[in-house]
Amino acid sequence: MKYIIATARSPFSHDRIEGKDVIRQNIGGVATGLKRLMQTSGGIWVCWGDGTLDHEHSFEDYDGYKIARITLGKNEKRGFYDDYSNGTLWPLFHYFRDKIKTDNRSYHDYYSVNKKFAETILKYYEPSNIIWVHDYQLSLVPGMIKKARPEAFVTTTWHIPWVAGEFFAILPESAEIQESLSSSDLISFHTDLYTRNFIETQEQIFGSASNIKSRVVAIPLGIDDQYYSSVGKDEKPRKQKDNRKIIFSVDRLDYTKGLKNRILAIDLLLHKHPELEGKFSYIMMVTPSRTTVSDYVAMKRDLEMNIGRVNGKYGNIDWMPIVYMYRKVSDAALKANYRNAEVALITPLMDGLNLVSKEFVAASRDGVLVLSRFAGSSYDLQSALLVNPYNIVEMADNIYAALFMDQEERKRRLADLKATVSKKNVAWWLGRIEKEITKRWVGDTFSTSGLVDN
Ligand code: GDG
């Protein structure tokens, strides 16, 4: 049995940088999990080729599987990716009402790009294939495939939250999207809350959800815990100057991540506890993201202004409370930062899951996780210090508690968290999805990828 996987972003892209042809790997846990599946079971990965040289590699054999790339024109990309996916659906599914753009023209591009994906999938489809569609950029693909080939098995994984039905109703195209997704043979979300919201949405739009209840499941994505817990051979624990404690975070630059509220919490922490001057460094890594979307440009300016304000207010010639880095770092550097941190501050305002929280837990030696209640991962990571990211006082108090938590409690909490993260790792996730497919598959040739670990 082979998969045809469809994701908006590609596992890697071909680019020309300073006159040299290079391969750029896609960062992020989804790509890592799926690469592993494709390497083991083979199949075809259909994706958007956004690299400058990807048009020269529209179909290639790579590492045991095949990649089919769809190239998009400049306007098409803007309508599909910047405007509808990231300007309409992203804020909608994270409850940012004021940011939702409801513009029919960009839906047109979104529709036609989804059609290109569906056509490409159907071009390669064979009856023994499982078609696995990922995420909000491709929400119309399941419906398009089922219309053309009702017998094809389509499973969909939704990586971001699913909102309450009455909020989803804001979207002019809500019925089309719901109809398409609910035609999947299996649809998975990260939490029970999202599955409940999806079923309620179905009831509100179509009057009943009895036909989809058995096809909707909650299976949270896991990470490759062994990779994060292994120590690189050149890696040494870093000593901070004057034994300063390290608070760490890494996020894409995004308004859903609650970056500014964290700076406000550091401000309040230092206001309430002036004795903490010089006692910690907050290393805030921010990864450039969606740099062509206008909201993100303004947000960056506002964040940097606040970091400067807080550093200016409390810093001195030997110490700045916030060490800010705006760039992508290597996997090895990220792992070392996870390991060296006493506290991880992961406080999104809304997040489908949040892989960073799990990666920190796997890598950490004795760190404390301060985690937002609105991250999907908080459902499983109950031994973290859970905070409301809108409540600045609560955040400041929990950062203080994390910095000064006694060893016994740190160890107990981290051991609980590690047990969950390694039990529900990426192999577990793939295994659970394959098990659900097996239950529903009516073809006679289904065999799992062998990654099952449940
Ligand atoms: C969607 C949902 C859901 C980040 N900066 C660097 C870097 N990263 C890696 C992290 C992590 C990943 O990117 C980000 O994880 P998220 O969980 O935020 O995932 P996304 O793909 O952005 O988002 C989210 C996820 O899908 C999975 O379903 O959790 O809720 O929005 O793996 O480590 N990696 C490196 N350098 C960086 O600078 N090497």
PDB file of C-alpha atoms and ligand atoms in Angstrom, residues 27-32 90 94 135-136 157-161 190 194 221 223 228 250-252 256-257 285-288 290 327-334 338 350-357 359 376 429, ligand 1:
ATOM      1  CA  ILE A  27      11.911  22.936   8.755  1.00  0.00           C
ATOM      2  CA  GLY A  28       9.109  21.757  10.962  1.00  0.00           C
ATOM      3  CA  GLY A  29       7.755  18.629  12.527  1.00  0.00           C
ATOM      4  CA  VAL A  30       5.078  17.834   9.954  1.00  0.00           C
ATOM      5  CA  ALA A  31       7.625  17.525   7.151  1.00  0.00           C
ATOM      6  CA  THR A  32       9.885  15.391   9.378  1.00  0.00           C
ATOM      7  CA  TRP A  90      -5.378  31.407   9.326  1.00  0.00           C
ATOM      8  CA  HIS A  94      -7.228  31.148  15.430  1.00  0.00           C
ATOM      9  CA  ASP A 135      -4.126  21.243   6.375  1.00  0.00           C
ATOM     10  CA  TYR A 136      -6.015  24.418   5.744  1.00  0.00           C
ATOM     11  CA  THR A 157      -5.298  15.813   8.762  1.00  0.00           C
ATOM     12  CA  TRP A 158      -6.129  19.295  10.042  1.00  0.00           C
ATOM     13  CA  HIS A 159      -3.095  20.806  11.817  1.00  0.00           C
ATOM     14  CA  ILE A 160      -4.609  24.028  13.157  1.00  0.00           C
ATOM     15  CA  PRO A 161      -7.538  24.505  15.571  1.00  0.00           C
ATOM     16  CA  HIS A 190      -5.049  17.277  17.382  1.00  0.00           C
ATOM     17  CA  TYR A 194     -11.494  20.462  17.653  1.00  0.00           C
ATOM     18  CA  LEU A 221       1.001  14.710  16.221  1.00  0.00           C
ATOM     19  CA  ILE A 223       7.799  14.273  17.570  1.00  0.00           C
ATOM     20  CA  TYR A 228      15.691  15.520  20.508  1.00  0.00           C
ATOM     21  CA  VAL A 250      11.465  29.802  19.570  1.00  0.00           C
ATOM     22  CA  ASP A 251       8.515  30.673  17.357  1.00  0.00           C
ATOM     23  CA  ARG A 252       7.656  31.701  13.850  1.00  0.00           C
ATOM     24  CA  THR A 256      -0.987  33.821  17.173  1.00  0.00           C
ATOM     25  CA  LYS A 257       2.206  33.113  19.118  1.00  0.00           C
ATOM     26  CA  MET A 285      14.380  33.293  18.881  1.00  0.00           C
ATOM     27  CA  VAL A 286      11.965  34.368  16.231  1.00  0.00           C
ATOM     28  CA  THR A 287      11.929  32.726  12.801  1.00  0.00           C
ATOM     29  CA  PRO A 288      10.993  34.886   9.788  1.00  0.00           C
ATOM     30  CA  ARG A 290       5.122  35.021   5.766  1.00  0.00           C
ATOM     31  CA  ARG A 327      16.593  34.347  11.995  1.00  0.00           C
ATOM     32  CA  LYS A 328      16.413  30.633  11.311  1.00  0.00           C
ATOM     33  CA  VAL A 329      18.904  28.512  13.261  1.00  0.00           C
ATOM     34  CA  SER A 330      20.201  24.991  12.591  1.00  0.00           C
ATOM     35  CA  ASP A 331      18.528  21.968  14.175  1.00  0.00           C
ATOM     36  CA  ALA A 332      21.655  21.374  16.256  1.00  0.00           C
ATOM     37  CA  ALA A 333      21.656  24.938  17.611  1.00  0.00           C
ATOM     38  CA  LEU A 334      17.975  24.657  18.442  1.00  0.00           C
ATOM     39  CA  TYR A 338      16.429  23.513  24.451  1.00  0.00           C
ATOM     40  CA  MET A 350      -3.976  29.979  20.059  1.00  0.00           C
ATOM     41  CA  ASP A 351      -2.120  27.045  18.510  1.00  0.00           C
ATOM     42  CA  GLY A 352      -3.365  23.850  16.880  1.00  0.00           C
ATOM     43  CA  LEU A 353      -0.789  21.800  18.767  1.00  0.00           C
ATOM     44  CA  ASN A 354       2.714  23.325  19.159  1.00  0.00           C
ATOM     45  CA  LEU A 355       5.615  21.042  18.448  1.00  0.00           C
ATOM     46  CA  VAL A 356       8.189  23.266  20.155  1.00  0.00           C
ATOM     47  CA  SER A 357       6.722  22.437  23.587  1.00  0.00           C
ATOM     48  CA  GLU A 359      10.703  19.177  21.470  1.00  0.00           C
ATOM     49  CA  GLY A 376      -3.337  21.998  21.647  1.00  0.00           C
ATOM     50  CA  TRP A 429       0.937   9.124  15.621  1.00  0.00           C
TER      51      TRP A 429
HETATM   52  C1  GDG B   1       1.213  23.887  12.299  1.00  0.00           C
HETATM   53  C2  GDG B   1       0.278  24.365  13.430  1.00  0.00           C
HETATM   54  C3  GDG B   1       0.986  22.434  14.815  1.00  0.00           C
HETATM   55  C4  GDG B   1      11.025  26.830  14.209  1.00  0.00           C
HETATM   56  N1  GDG B   1      12.015  27.728  14.091  1.00  0.00           N
HETATM   57  C5  GDG B   1      13.122  27.022  13.764  1.00  0.00           C
HETATM   58  C6  GDG B   1      12.780  25.667  13.674  1.00  0.00           C
HETATM   59  N2  GDG B   1      11.485  25.578  13.963  1.00  0.00           N
HETATM   60  C7  GDG B   1      10.701  24.340  13.983  1.00  0.00           C
HETATM   61  C8  GDG B   1      10.412  23.869  15.396  1.00  0.00           C
HETATM   62  C9  GDG B   1       9.135  23.058  15.161  1.00  0.00           C
HETATM   63  C10 GDG B   1       8.459  23.777  14.000  1.00  0.00           C
HETATM   64  O1  GDG B   1       9.459  24.549  13.353  1.00  0.00           O
HETATM   65  C11 GDG B   1       7.355  24.698  14.438  1.00  0.00           C
HETATM   66  O2  GDG B   1       6.393  23.947  15.098  1.00  0.00           O
HETATM   67  P1  GDG B   1       4.849  24.315  15.150  1.00  0.00           P
HETATM   68  O3  GDG B   1       4.155  23.353  16.025  1.00  0.00           O
HETATM   69  O4  GDG B   1       4.683  25.759  15.440  1.00  0.00           O
HETATM   70  O5  GDG B   1       4.429  23.904  13.675  1.00  0.00           O
HETATM   71  P2  GDG B   1       3.968  24.620  12.319  1.00  0.00           P
HETATM   72  O6  GDG B   1       4.361  23.690  11.230  1.00  0.00           O
HETATM   73  O7  GDG B   1       4.510  25.985  12.223  1.00  0.00           O
HETATM   74  O8  GDG B   1       2.392  24.716  12.440  1.00  0.00           O
HETATM   75  C12 GDG B   1       0.799  23.933  14.796  1.00  0.00           C
HETATM   76  C13 GDG B   1       1.827  21.971  13.633  1.00  0.00           C
HETATM   77  O9  GDG B   1       1.317  22.464  12.365  1.00  0.00           O
HETATM   78  C14 GDG B   1       1.871  20.461  13.571  1.00  0.00           C
HETATM   79  O10 GDG B   1       0.609  19.906  13.357  1.00  0.00           O
HETATM   80  O11 GDG B   1       1.669  22.099  16.004  1.00  0.00           O
HETATM   81  O12 GDG B   1      -0.129  24.280  15.803  1.00  0.00           O
HETATM   82  O13 GDG B   1       0.130  25.766  13.375  1.00  0.00           O
HETATM   83  O14 GDG B   1       9.421  21.742  14.742  1.00  0.00           O
HETATM   84  O15 GDG B   1      11.482  23.141  15.878  1.00  0.00           O
HETATM   85  N3  GDG B   1      13.675  24.700  13.377  1.00  0.00           N
HETATM   86  C15 GDG B   1      14.962  25.103  13.123  1.00  0.00           C
HETATM   87  N4  GDG B   1      15.334  26.403  13.164  1.00  0.00           N
HETATM   88  C16 GDG B   1      14.481  27.396  13.486  1.00  0.00           C
HETATM   89  O16 GDG B   1      14.862  28.570  13.525  1.00  0.00           O
HETATM   90  N5  GDG B   1      15.866  24.176  12.831  1.00  0.00           N
END
